[in-house]
Short mmCIF file of C-alpha atoms in Angstrom, two decimals:
data_model
loop_
_atom_site.label_atom_id
_atom_site.label_comp_id
_atom_site.label_asym_id
_atom_site.label_seq_id
_atom_site.Cartn_x
_atom_site.Cartn_y
_atom_site.Cartn_z
CA MET A 1 -10.18 77.11 -48.34
CA ASP A 2 -12.84 78.85 -46.24
CA GLN A 3 -14.24 76.92 -43.35
CA PRO A 4 -17.72 75.69 -44.36
CA LYS A 5 -20.47 77.07 -42.16
CA GLN A 6 -22.62 74.02 -42.38
CA LYS A 7 -21.76 70.53 -41.23
CA LEU A 8 -20.61 68.25 -44.02
CA LEU A 9 -20.76 64.88 -42.39
CA VAL A 10 -23.73 62.63 -42.06
CA MET A 11 -22.92 60.20 -39.27
CA GLU A 12 -24.11 56.63 -39.34
CA THR A 13 -23.98 54.33 -36.33
CA MET A 14 -22.76 50.76 -36.64
CA PRO A 15 -23.63 49.34 -33.23
CA ALA A 16 -21.50 46.82 -31.38
CA ILE A 17 -24.37 45.70 -29.19
CA LYS A 18 -28.05 46.39 -28.72
CA ILE A 19 -29.94 46.15 -25.44
CA GLY A 20 -33.73 46.25 -25.53
CA PHE A 21 -35.87 47.75 -22.78
CA CYS A 22 -39.51 47.28 -21.87
CA GLN A 23 -41.61 48.30 -18.88
CA LEU A 24 -43.76 45.72 -17.17
CA MET A 25 -47.07 46.87 -15.64
CA GLN A 26 -47.10 46.94 -11.83
CA ARG A 27 -49.90 44.37 -11.73
CA ASP A 28 -47.71 41.94 -13.70
CA VAL A 29 -44.81 42.58 -11.34
CA ASP A 30 -47.14 41.89 -8.41
CA GLU A 31 -48.35 38.70 -10.06
CA ILE A 32 -44.80 37.38 -10.52
CA ASN A 33 -43.80 38.35 -6.99
CA ASP A 34 -46.91 36.65 -5.64
CA TYR A 35 -46.13 33.53 -7.68
CA ILE A 36 -42.62 33.37 -6.21
CA ASP A 37 -43.69 34.09 -2.64
CA THR A 38 -46.48 31.52 -2.79
CA ASN A 39 -44.48 28.77 -4.49
CA SER A 40 -40.88 29.23 -3.35
CA HIS A 41 -41.14 26.20 -1.05
CA ARG A 42 -41.61 23.89 -4.03
CA LEU A 43 -39.34 25.60 -6.58
CA ASN A 44 -35.89 24.17 -7.32
CA ASP A 45 -32.93 25.85 -5.64
CA LEU A 46 -30.52 26.92 -8.37
CA SER A 47 -27.76 28.18 -6.06
CA TYR A 48 -25.55 25.24 -6.95
CA SER A 49 -25.64 25.81 -10.69
CA LEU A 50 -25.86 29.57 -11.20
CA VAL A 51 -22.80 31.79 -10.80
CA GLY A 52 -24.52 34.23 -8.45
CA GLN A 53 -22.90 34.63 -5.05
CA ILE A 54 -26.27 34.98 -3.39
CA LYS A 55 -25.77 33.79 0.16
CA GLN A 56 -25.22 36.68 2.55
CA ASN A 57 -28.72 36.57 4.06
CA PRO A 58 -30.90 33.66 5.18
CA LYS A 59 -33.42 34.89 2.61
CA SER A 60 -30.85 35.04 -0.22
CA ALA A 61 -32.04 32.59 -2.87
CA GLN A 62 -32.19 31.63 -6.54
CA TYR A 63 -35.32 29.70 -7.59
CA GLU A 64 -36.09 27.94 -10.84
CA PHE A 65 -39.64 28.54 -12.04
CA ASN A 66 -41.82 25.63 -13.01
CA LEU A 67 -42.56 26.37 -16.66
CA ASP A 68 -45.82 24.42 -16.44
CA ASP A 69 -47.22 26.89 -13.90
CA PRO A 70 -49.65 29.49 -15.29
CA VAL A 71 -47.67 32.62 -14.35
CA PRO A 72 -44.35 31.46 -15.91
CA GLN A 73 -46.30 30.30 -18.97
CA LYS A 74 -47.89 33.73 -19.36
CA MET A 75 -44.55 35.47 -18.84
CA GLY A 76 -42.90 33.04 -21.25
CA ASN A 77 -45.22 34.16 -24.03
CA LEU A 78 -44.28 37.79 -23.38
CA PHE A 79 -40.58 36.98 -23.25
CA ALA A 80 -40.74 35.03 -26.53
CA GLN A 81 -42.41 38.05 -28.12
CA LEU A 82 -39.73 40.38 -26.77
CA ALA A 83 -37.03 38.03 -28.04
CA LYS A 84 -38.63 38.01 -31.50
CA GLU A 85 -38.84 41.81 -31.47
CA TYR A 86 -35.20 41.95 -30.45
CA ALA A 87 -34.27 39.68 -33.35
CA ASP A 88 -36.39 41.71 -35.78
CA ASN A 89 -34.54 44.86 -34.72
CA HIS A 90 -31.20 43.32 -35.45
CA PRO A 91 -29.74 44.41 -38.78
CA LEU A 92 -30.03 41.17 -40.72
CA SER A 93 -30.95 40.43 -44.29
CA PRO A 94 -34.49 39.00 -44.80
CA GLU A 95 -32.98 35.67 -45.83
CA ILE A 96 -30.98 35.32 -42.63
CA ARG A 97 -33.92 36.49 -40.54
CA ASN A 98 -36.10 33.85 -42.15
CA ASN A 99 -33.41 31.30 -41.49
CA ILE A 100 -33.39 32.22 -37.79
CA GLY A 101 -37.03 31.31 -37.66
CA PRO A 102 -40.57 32.43 -36.80
CA ILE A 103 -41.80 33.15 -33.27
CA GLU A 104 -42.92 29.53 -32.96
CA ASP A 105 -39.23 28.62 -32.80
CA TYR A 106 -38.64 30.90 -29.80
CA HIS A 107 -38.84 28.83 -26.63
CA VAL A 108 -38.29 29.81 -23.02
CA LYS A 109 -36.27 26.91 -21.66
CA LYS A 110 -35.34 28.33 -18.30
CA MET A 111 -36.70 31.00 -15.99
CA TRP A 112 -35.44 31.82 -12.51
CA SER A 113 -35.48 34.44 -9.80
CA VAL A 114 -32.57 35.95 -7.87
CA HIS A 115 -33.24 37.27 -4.36
CA SER A 116 -30.28 39.42 -3.36
CA TYR A 117 -29.63 41.12 -0.07
CA ALA A 118 -26.79 43.33 1.21
CA GLY A 119 -23.45 41.90 0.07
CA ASP A 120 -24.85 39.50 -2.54
CA TYR A 121 -23.46 39.85 -6.04
CA ASN A 122 -23.12 38.17 -9.42
CA PRO A 123 -19.61 37.82 -10.83
CA LEU A 124 -18.98 38.21 -14.52
CA HIS A 125 -20.89 35.71 -16.66
CA GLU A 126 -22.85 35.22 -19.82
CA HIS A 127 -25.94 33.10 -20.38
CA GLY A 128 -26.41 29.99 -22.44
CA THR A 129 -29.07 28.13 -24.34
CA VAL A 130 -29.32 24.56 -25.55
CA SER A 131 -29.06 25.62 -29.19
CA GLY A 132 -26.37 28.22 -28.58
CA ARG A 133 -28.73 30.76 -30.14
CA GLY A 134 -31.04 33.16 -28.39
CA VAL A 135 -31.71 36.11 -26.19
CA SER A 136 -31.69 36.64 -22.42
CA MET A 137 -33.69 38.94 -20.19
CA ILE A 138 -33.58 40.43 -16.73
CA VAL A 139 -36.74 41.74 -15.08
CA PHE A 140 -36.40 43.88 -11.98
CA LEU A 141 -39.11 42.89 -9.50
CA LYS A 142 -38.06 44.55 -6.26
CA VAL A 143 -35.52 47.35 -5.91
CA PRO A 144 -34.43 48.81 -2.55
CA PRO A 145 -34.69 52.62 -2.52
CA GLN A 146 -30.93 53.12 -2.17
CA ILE A 147 -30.51 51.38 -5.55
CA ALA A 148 -33.58 52.91 -7.21
CA GLU A 149 -32.32 56.43 -6.55
CA LEU A 150 -29.02 55.79 -8.35
CA GLU A 151 -30.51 56.18 -11.83
CA PRO A 152 -31.98 59.67 -11.35
CA SER A 153 -28.94 60.84 -9.41
CA TYR A 154 -26.59 59.41 -12.03
CA LEU A 155 -28.47 60.69 -15.06
CA GLU A 156 -29.69 64.05 -13.78
CA ASN A 157 -26.87 65.13 -11.51
CA ASN A 158 -24.04 63.66 -13.50
CA LYS A 159 -22.77 67.04 -14.67
CA GLY A 160 -19.55 68.80 -13.89
CA GLU A 161 -19.04 72.56 -13.72
CA LYS A 162 -19.05 72.95 -17.49
CA GLY A 163 -22.04 70.68 -17.97
CA HIS A 164 -19.91 67.74 -19.00
CA LYS A 165 -20.68 64.35 -17.62
CA THR A 166 -18.53 63.36 -14.70
CA ASN A 167 -17.71 59.82 -13.79
CA LEU A 168 -19.66 59.14 -10.64
CA GLN A 169 -18.13 55.68 -10.42
CA HIS A 170 -14.98 57.30 -9.09
CA GLY A 171 -14.37 58.29 -5.50
CA ASN A 172 -16.08 55.46 -3.65
CA SER A 173 -19.40 56.92 -4.79
CA GLY A 174 -21.43 53.73 -4.78
CA ALA A 175 -22.79 54.62 -8.23
CA THR A 176 -22.58 50.96 -9.26
CA ASP A 177 -24.01 49.38 -6.09
CA GLY A 178 -26.60 46.81 -7.14
CA VAL A 179 -26.24 47.87 -10.77
CA THR A 180 -26.11 45.41 -13.66
CA GLN A 181 -23.00 46.17 -15.68
CA PHE A 182 -22.59 44.87 -19.24
CA VAL A 183 -19.03 44.65 -20.55
CA TRP A 184 -17.69 43.78 -23.98
CA ASP A 185 -14.82 44.40 -26.37
CA ALA A 186 -11.30 45.64 -25.67
CA TYR A 187 -10.71 49.27 -24.84
CA SER A 188 -7.97 51.50 -23.48
CA MET A 189 -7.48 55.16 -22.76
CA TYR A 190 -5.63 55.36 -26.07
CA ASP A 191 -8.95 54.55 -27.74
CA VAL A 192 -10.57 57.79 -26.53
CA PRO A 193 -8.82 60.12 -29.03
CA ARG A 194 -9.19 57.52 -31.76
CA PHE A 195 -12.92 57.47 -31.18
CA LYS A 196 -13.65 53.95 -30.20
CA HIS A 197 -16.83 53.61 -28.20
CA SER A 198 -16.75 52.69 -24.54
CA PRO A 199 -17.50 48.99 -23.94
CA PHE A 200 -19.42 49.41 -20.67
CA ALA A 201 -23.16 49.81 -20.13
CA ASN A 202 -24.73 50.18 -16.71
CA VAL A 203 -28.37 49.18 -16.40
CA TYR A 204 -29.91 50.78 -13.34
CA PRO A 205 -32.58 48.70 -11.60
CA GLN A 206 -36.14 50.08 -11.53
CA VAL A 207 -39.19 47.98 -10.67
CA GLY A 208 -40.79 46.58 -13.83
CA LYS A 209 -37.83 47.35 -16.09
CA ILE A 210 -37.08 44.52 -18.53
CA CYS A 211 -33.68 44.39 -20.13
CA VAL A 212 -33.23 42.21 -23.23
CA PHE A 213 -29.74 41.29 -24.41
CA PRO A 214 -27.93 38.67 -26.51
CA ILE A 215 -26.87 35.55 -24.60
CA TRP A 216 -23.17 36.09 -25.26
CA LEU A 217 -23.02 39.52 -23.60
CA LEU A 218 -20.95 39.37 -20.41
CA HIS A 219 -22.40 41.09 -17.38
CA GLN A 220 -22.00 41.32 -13.63
CA VAL A 221 -23.98 42.70 -10.71
CA SER A 222 -22.15 44.57 -7.97
CA PRO A 223 -23.18 44.16 -4.33
CA PHE A 224 -25.29 46.76 -2.58
CA TYR A 225 -25.51 47.80 1.05
CA GLY A 226 -28.31 48.42 3.51
CA GLU A 227 -31.79 47.07 3.95
CA GLY A 228 -34.09 45.52 1.42
CA GLU A 229 -34.33 42.87 -1.25
CA ARG A 230 -33.13 43.29 -4.81
CA ARG A 231 -35.28 40.78 -6.63
CA THR A 232 -34.92 39.97 -10.30
CA MET A 233 -36.06 37.24 -12.59
CA SER A 234 -34.21 36.12 -15.67
CA CYS A 235 -34.91 33.87 -18.58
CA ASN A 236 -33.15 32.54 -21.62
CA VAL A 237 -35.13 32.35 -24.83
CA ASP A 238 -33.80 29.59 -27.03
CA ILE A 239 -34.28 29.79 -30.79
CA ILE A 240 -34.68 26.26 -32.08
CA ASN A 241 -32.25 25.38 -34.81
CA HIS A 242 -33.89 23.21 -37.47
CA VAL A 243 -30.79 22.89 -39.60
CA MET B 1 4.27 16.59 -35.84
CA SER B 2 1.61 19.22 -35.23
CA LYS B 3 2.29 22.67 -33.92
CA PHE B 4 -0.16 24.67 -31.80
CA VAL B 5 -0.13 28.45 -32.04
CA GLU B 6 -1.90 30.72 -29.58
CA PRO B 7 -1.13 34.24 -30.74
CA PHE B 8 -4.25 36.17 -29.83
CA SER B 9 -4.74 36.73 -26.11
CA PRO B 10 -3.17 39.44 -23.92
CA THR B 11 -0.39 38.29 -21.61
CA ILE B 12 -0.37 38.39 -17.80
CA MET B 13 2.99 38.06 -16.04
CA GLU B 14 2.95 36.40 -12.62
CA THR B 15 5.94 37.03 -10.37
CA LYS B 16 6.90 37.66 -6.75
CA VAL B 17 8.18 40.81 -5.10
CA SER B 18 10.69 40.81 -2.23
CA GLU B 19 9.99 41.04 1.49
CA GLN B 20 11.70 44.44 1.40
CA PHE B 21 9.18 45.63 -1.18
CA ILE B 22 6.21 44.40 0.86
CA ASP B 23 7.57 45.80 4.14
CA THR B 24 8.39 49.18 2.61
CA VAL B 25 5.01 49.70 0.98
CA ASN B 26 3.13 48.31 3.98
CA ALA B 27 4.99 50.62 6.35
CA VAL B 28 4.01 53.67 4.31
CA GLY B 29 0.50 52.28 3.90
CA ASN B 30 0.17 51.75 7.67
CA ASP B 31 1.35 55.29 8.33
CA VAL B 32 -1.10 56.91 5.89
CA LEU B 33 -4.10 54.63 6.44
CA SER B 34 -3.94 54.95 10.23
CA SER B 35 -4.12 58.73 10.04
CA ASP B 36 -7.36 60.43 8.98
CA THR B 37 -5.42 63.56 8.02
CA LYS B 38 -2.92 61.69 5.84
CA SER B 39 -5.66 59.49 4.36
CA ILE B 40 -7.30 62.68 3.08
CA GLN B 41 -3.98 64.23 2.06
CA TYR B 42 -2.99 61.21 -0.04
CA ASP B 43 -6.51 60.17 -1.09
CA TRP B 44 -6.54 58.72 -4.62
CA SER B 45 -10.12 57.41 -4.67
CA HIS B 46 -11.36 60.20 -6.94
CA LYS B 47 -9.19 58.68 -9.69
CA LEU B 48 -10.48 55.14 -9.17
CA VAL B 49 -13.75 53.31 -9.74
CA GLY B 50 -13.68 51.16 -6.63
CA LYS B 51 -16.34 50.99 -3.99
CA VAL B 52 -13.51 50.91 -1.49
CA SER B 53 -13.31 53.14 1.55
CA LYS B 54 -9.60 53.98 1.29
CA GLU B 55 -7.46 54.24 -1.83
CA ILE B 56 -4.30 56.26 -1.29
CA GLN B 57 -1.11 57.32 -2.95
CA ILE B 58 2.17 55.91 -1.58
CA PRO B 59 4.52 58.66 -0.34
CA ILE B 60 7.66 56.55 0.10
CA PRO B 61 10.52 58.75 1.38
CA LYS B 62 13.57 59.08 -0.85
CA GLY B 63 16.21 56.49 -0.14
CA GLU B 64 17.23 52.90 -0.79
CA ASP B 65 13.77 51.47 -0.03
CA ARG B 66 12.13 53.81 -2.52
CA GLN B 67 14.71 52.89 -5.13
CA HIS B 68 14.08 49.19 -4.50
CA VAL B 69 10.32 49.61 -4.93
CA LEU B 70 10.67 51.66 -8.10
CA SER B 71 13.31 49.33 -9.48
CA THR B 72 11.08 46.27 -8.82
CA MET B 73 8.19 47.88 -10.69
CA ARG B 74 10.34 49.02 -13.62
CA ASN B 75 12.23 45.71 -13.88
CA GLY B 76 8.92 43.87 -13.91
CA CYS B 77 7.77 45.98 -16.86
CA VAL B 78 11.08 45.42 -18.66
CA GLU B 79 10.75 41.65 -18.19
CA TYR B 80 7.18 41.82 -19.47
CA LEU B 81 8.17 43.91 -22.48
CA ASN B 82 11.07 41.62 -23.35
CA TYR B 83 8.71 38.65 -23.34
CA ILE B 84 6.33 40.49 -25.66
CA ILE B 85 9.25 41.45 -27.93
CA ASP B 86 10.20 37.76 -28.09
CA LYS B 87 6.61 37.05 -29.07
CA ASN B 88 6.92 39.62 -31.87
CA ARG B 89 3.97 41.61 -30.53
CA ALA B 90 5.58 44.80 -29.09
CA TYR B 91 4.22 47.07 -31.80
CA ASP B 92 4.49 50.37 -29.93
CA TRP B 93 8.04 49.55 -28.84
CA TYR B 94 9.08 48.77 -32.44
CA LYS B 95 7.55 52.06 -33.57
CA LYS B 96 9.45 54.03 -30.95
CA SER B 97 12.75 52.10 -30.84
CA GLY B 98 13.00 49.84 -33.81
CA ARG B 99 13.18 46.08 -33.81
CA GLU B 100 16.74 45.59 -32.64
CA LYS B 101 16.85 47.53 -29.38
CA ARG B 102 15.99 45.96 -26.03
CA PRO B 103 14.38 48.01 -23.22
CA THR B 104 16.00 48.98 -19.93
CA VAL B 105 14.49 50.43 -16.78
CA LYS B 106 15.15 53.88 -18.27
CA ASN B 107 12.44 53.11 -20.81
CA ILE B 108 9.80 52.61 -18.13
CA LYS B 109 8.04 55.58 -16.56
CA ILE B 110 5.88 54.91 -13.52
CA ASP B 111 2.84 57.15 -14.11
CA SER B 112 1.00 56.49 -10.88
CA SER B 113 0.83 54.03 -8.03
CA TRP B 114 -1.63 53.60 -5.20
CA ILE B 115 -2.75 51.33 -2.39
CA VAL B 116 -6.23 49.81 -2.24
CA SER B 117 -7.25 49.09 1.34
CA GLN B 118 -10.27 46.85 1.00
CA TYR B 119 -12.54 45.52 3.73
CA SER B 120 -15.50 43.15 3.89
CA GLY B 121 -18.13 43.78 1.22
CA GLU B 122 -16.08 46.26 -0.82
CA TYR B 123 -15.54 45.73 -4.55
CA ASN B 124 -14.23 47.08 -7.83
CA PRO B 125 -16.57 47.00 -10.84
CA ALA B 126 -15.26 46.44 -14.39
CA HIS B 127 -12.56 48.91 -15.30
CA HIS B 128 -9.26 49.30 -17.11
CA HIS B 129 -6.21 51.44 -16.40
CA ASN B 130 -4.06 54.03 -18.19
CA GLY B 131 -0.62 53.78 -19.76
CA ASP B 132 1.02 50.74 -21.32
CA PHE B 133 1.52 48.43 -18.34
CA SER B 134 -0.53 48.00 -15.21
CA ALA B 135 0.11 45.85 -12.19
CA VAL B 136 -1.37 44.64 -8.96
CA ILE B 137 0.74 43.51 -6.01
CA TYR B 138 -0.80 41.86 -2.95
CA LEU B 139 0.44 43.21 0.38
CA LYS B 140 -1.94 41.93 3.06
CA ILE B 141 -4.60 39.26 3.22
CA PRO B 142 -7.01 39.03 6.17
CA PRO B 143 -6.00 36.11 8.43
CA LYS B 144 -9.42 34.48 8.07
CA MET B 145 -9.62 35.02 4.34
CA GLN B 146 -7.75 31.81 3.52
CA SER B 147 -10.43 29.74 5.24
CA GLU B 148 -13.08 31.79 3.40
CA LEU B 149 -11.28 31.02 0.13
CA ASP B 150 -10.98 27.33 1.07
CA VAL B 151 -14.77 27.20 1.42
CA GLU B 152 -15.21 29.37 -1.68
CA PHE B 153 -13.09 27.03 -3.81
CA LYS B 154 -15.37 24.13 -2.94
CA ASP B 155 -18.18 26.13 -4.56
CA HIS B 156 -18.95 25.51 -8.23
CA TYR B 157 -18.04 29.11 -9.05
CA PRO B 158 -15.49 30.60 -6.62
CA ALA B 159 -15.36 34.38 -6.73
CA ASN B 160 -15.17 36.02 -3.27
CA GLY B 161 -12.03 38.12 -2.87
CA LEU B 162 -10.67 37.21 -6.30
CA ILE B 163 -9.57 39.43 -9.16
CA GLU B 164 -10.99 38.50 -12.55
CA PHE B 165 -9.59 39.65 -15.89
CA MET B 166 -11.60 39.58 -19.11
CA TYR B 167 -10.77 40.00 -22.76
CA GLY B 168 -13.25 39.60 -25.58
CA GLU B 169 -16.34 37.46 -25.46
CA ASN B 170 -17.13 33.87 -24.76
CA CYS B 171 -16.48 31.57 -27.70
CA ASP B 172 -16.12 27.85 -27.84
CA MET B 173 -12.54 26.57 -27.56
CA ARG B 174 -11.09 29.81 -26.26
CA SER B 175 -10.89 31.52 -22.90
CA ASP B 176 -12.20 35.01 -22.22
CA THR B 177 -11.72 35.36 -18.46
CA ILE B 178 -9.27 34.30 -15.77
CA LYS B 179 -9.48 34.64 -11.99
CA TYR B 180 -6.57 34.92 -9.53
CA LYS B 181 -6.50 34.26 -5.82
CA PRO B 182 -4.61 37.03 -3.98
CA GLU B 183 -1.42 35.86 -2.26
CA VAL B 184 0.93 38.19 -0.39
CA GLY B 185 3.93 39.03 -2.55
CA THR B 186 2.38 38.11 -5.89
CA MET B 187 2.73 40.73 -8.59
CA LEU B 188 0.63 40.52 -11.76
CA ILE B 189 1.66 42.73 -14.68
CA PHE B 190 -0.81 43.09 -17.53
CA PRO B 191 -1.59 45.46 -20.39
CA SER B 192 -3.45 48.50 -19.08
CA TYR B 193 -6.42 47.89 -21.37
CA LEU B 194 -7.18 44.51 -19.82
CA LYS B 195 -10.51 44.90 -18.04
CA HIS B 196 -10.77 43.47 -14.57
CA PHE B 197 -12.99 43.21 -11.50
CA VAL B 198 -12.37 42.65 -7.81
CA TYR B 199 -15.09 40.73 -6.02
CA PRO B 200 -16.01 41.33 -2.39
CA PHE B 201 -14.97 39.07 0.46
CA TYR B 202 -16.59 38.74 3.87
CA SER B 203 -13.79 37.95 6.32
CA GLU B 204 -12.69 40.39 9.01
CA GLY B 205 -9.59 42.40 8.28
CA GLU B 206 -7.88 44.23 5.48
CA ARG B 207 -7.12 42.98 1.97
CA ARG B 208 -4.41 45.38 0.88
CA SER B 209 -3.07 45.60 -2.64
CA MET B 210 -0.95 48.06 -4.55
CA SER B 211 -1.41 48.96 -8.19
CA PHE B 212 0.60 50.99 -10.64
CA ASN B 213 0.42 52.21 -14.20
CA ALA B 214 3.54 52.61 -16.30
CA SER B 215 4.38 53.81 -19.80
CA ILE B 216 7.11 53.19 -22.33
CA VAL B 217 9.37 56.21 -22.80
CA ILE B 218 12.31 56.64 -25.13
#
């Protein structure tokens, strides 16, 4: 049989995970940073309940936002909307989507900031909500330049001689310093030629970037080196279960 | 009488290596790591994901010590494989050898081995290895690291200096991760696909471990 000249296959993607992205305006980033800097003295210290190993600098901290304050309230409305959009993008039947609930059922129950300095890191963890349902988010509020430059150098220069992507994580490159790494599923090198998809996703910090992910998705943040603060805020959006 | 069955998770074998093993590998490690020329000659970091300043191959000279090291690694894999055969889960072995045969050291090929010389602040992000079996063996722990770990284990979520393995996702009534504290002489053998992380520590001195990947051969 002659080799067909045109491609025969139509490929369909059945995703294992979805991560949503959104870009916050600089003025909103400034407003959140100002809220934290102005109110940190009265915000709860979450260091004793979160998994983050955030303690290498006197300024290393994890603060719980007061959800009655205006700035967290405003951000909470945005995060609930992003969570609803995330849910709407998930491939569910209309009946199941209706069962999950309208946006009024999406509630931000917890919001906190993480102030990391050189050597601070977050070991592997997932998030949780009261209902066991929901979506989590990370917002990057401050990113030291040595971390910010990783994304362009990884994406634009990540080419070998033949134009193939090389793995910049190898060779003590620092390509994952300060990077949020999502990990899921089982995978081995035997899975490469049987076409299983890689279960790693690196999210490179950039100021204003919002990353939306399901609460069950395990992730970790590697330490970084040098000057500067890596500041993020996170929240869990609970979806109230009426059943 | 109820019976509980736990058939699903990957298996990690915990064992100890001999003083001879530790001394042999450390002697070669000291020789290579203390020399800039040899550290470059035997550099293995381009094959590894770690943010670790020195990761090197282990050029053990031929002789009884080399045989002991290789034999320890291969015997560990045989013990692991026999356990998995007893659990009725050694699918690749059955395919290659049938269900009746038991493995020997001749069925274990060491594909690669290397030393990770880790200092304060260095880490390994999530990764997995190649081959069928992988292992980590702890060779040196910084003198002050134990006191760091003592403090760390009073924390609600100890992590500094530990290795953490993960498989699957969090579900109620099942485990998806496990952390180990490094202790000199401990060898952990695990399936190469088992993802793991090494978290940084902040004590002075070197945390030295050795890893290897091995495959089943017939």
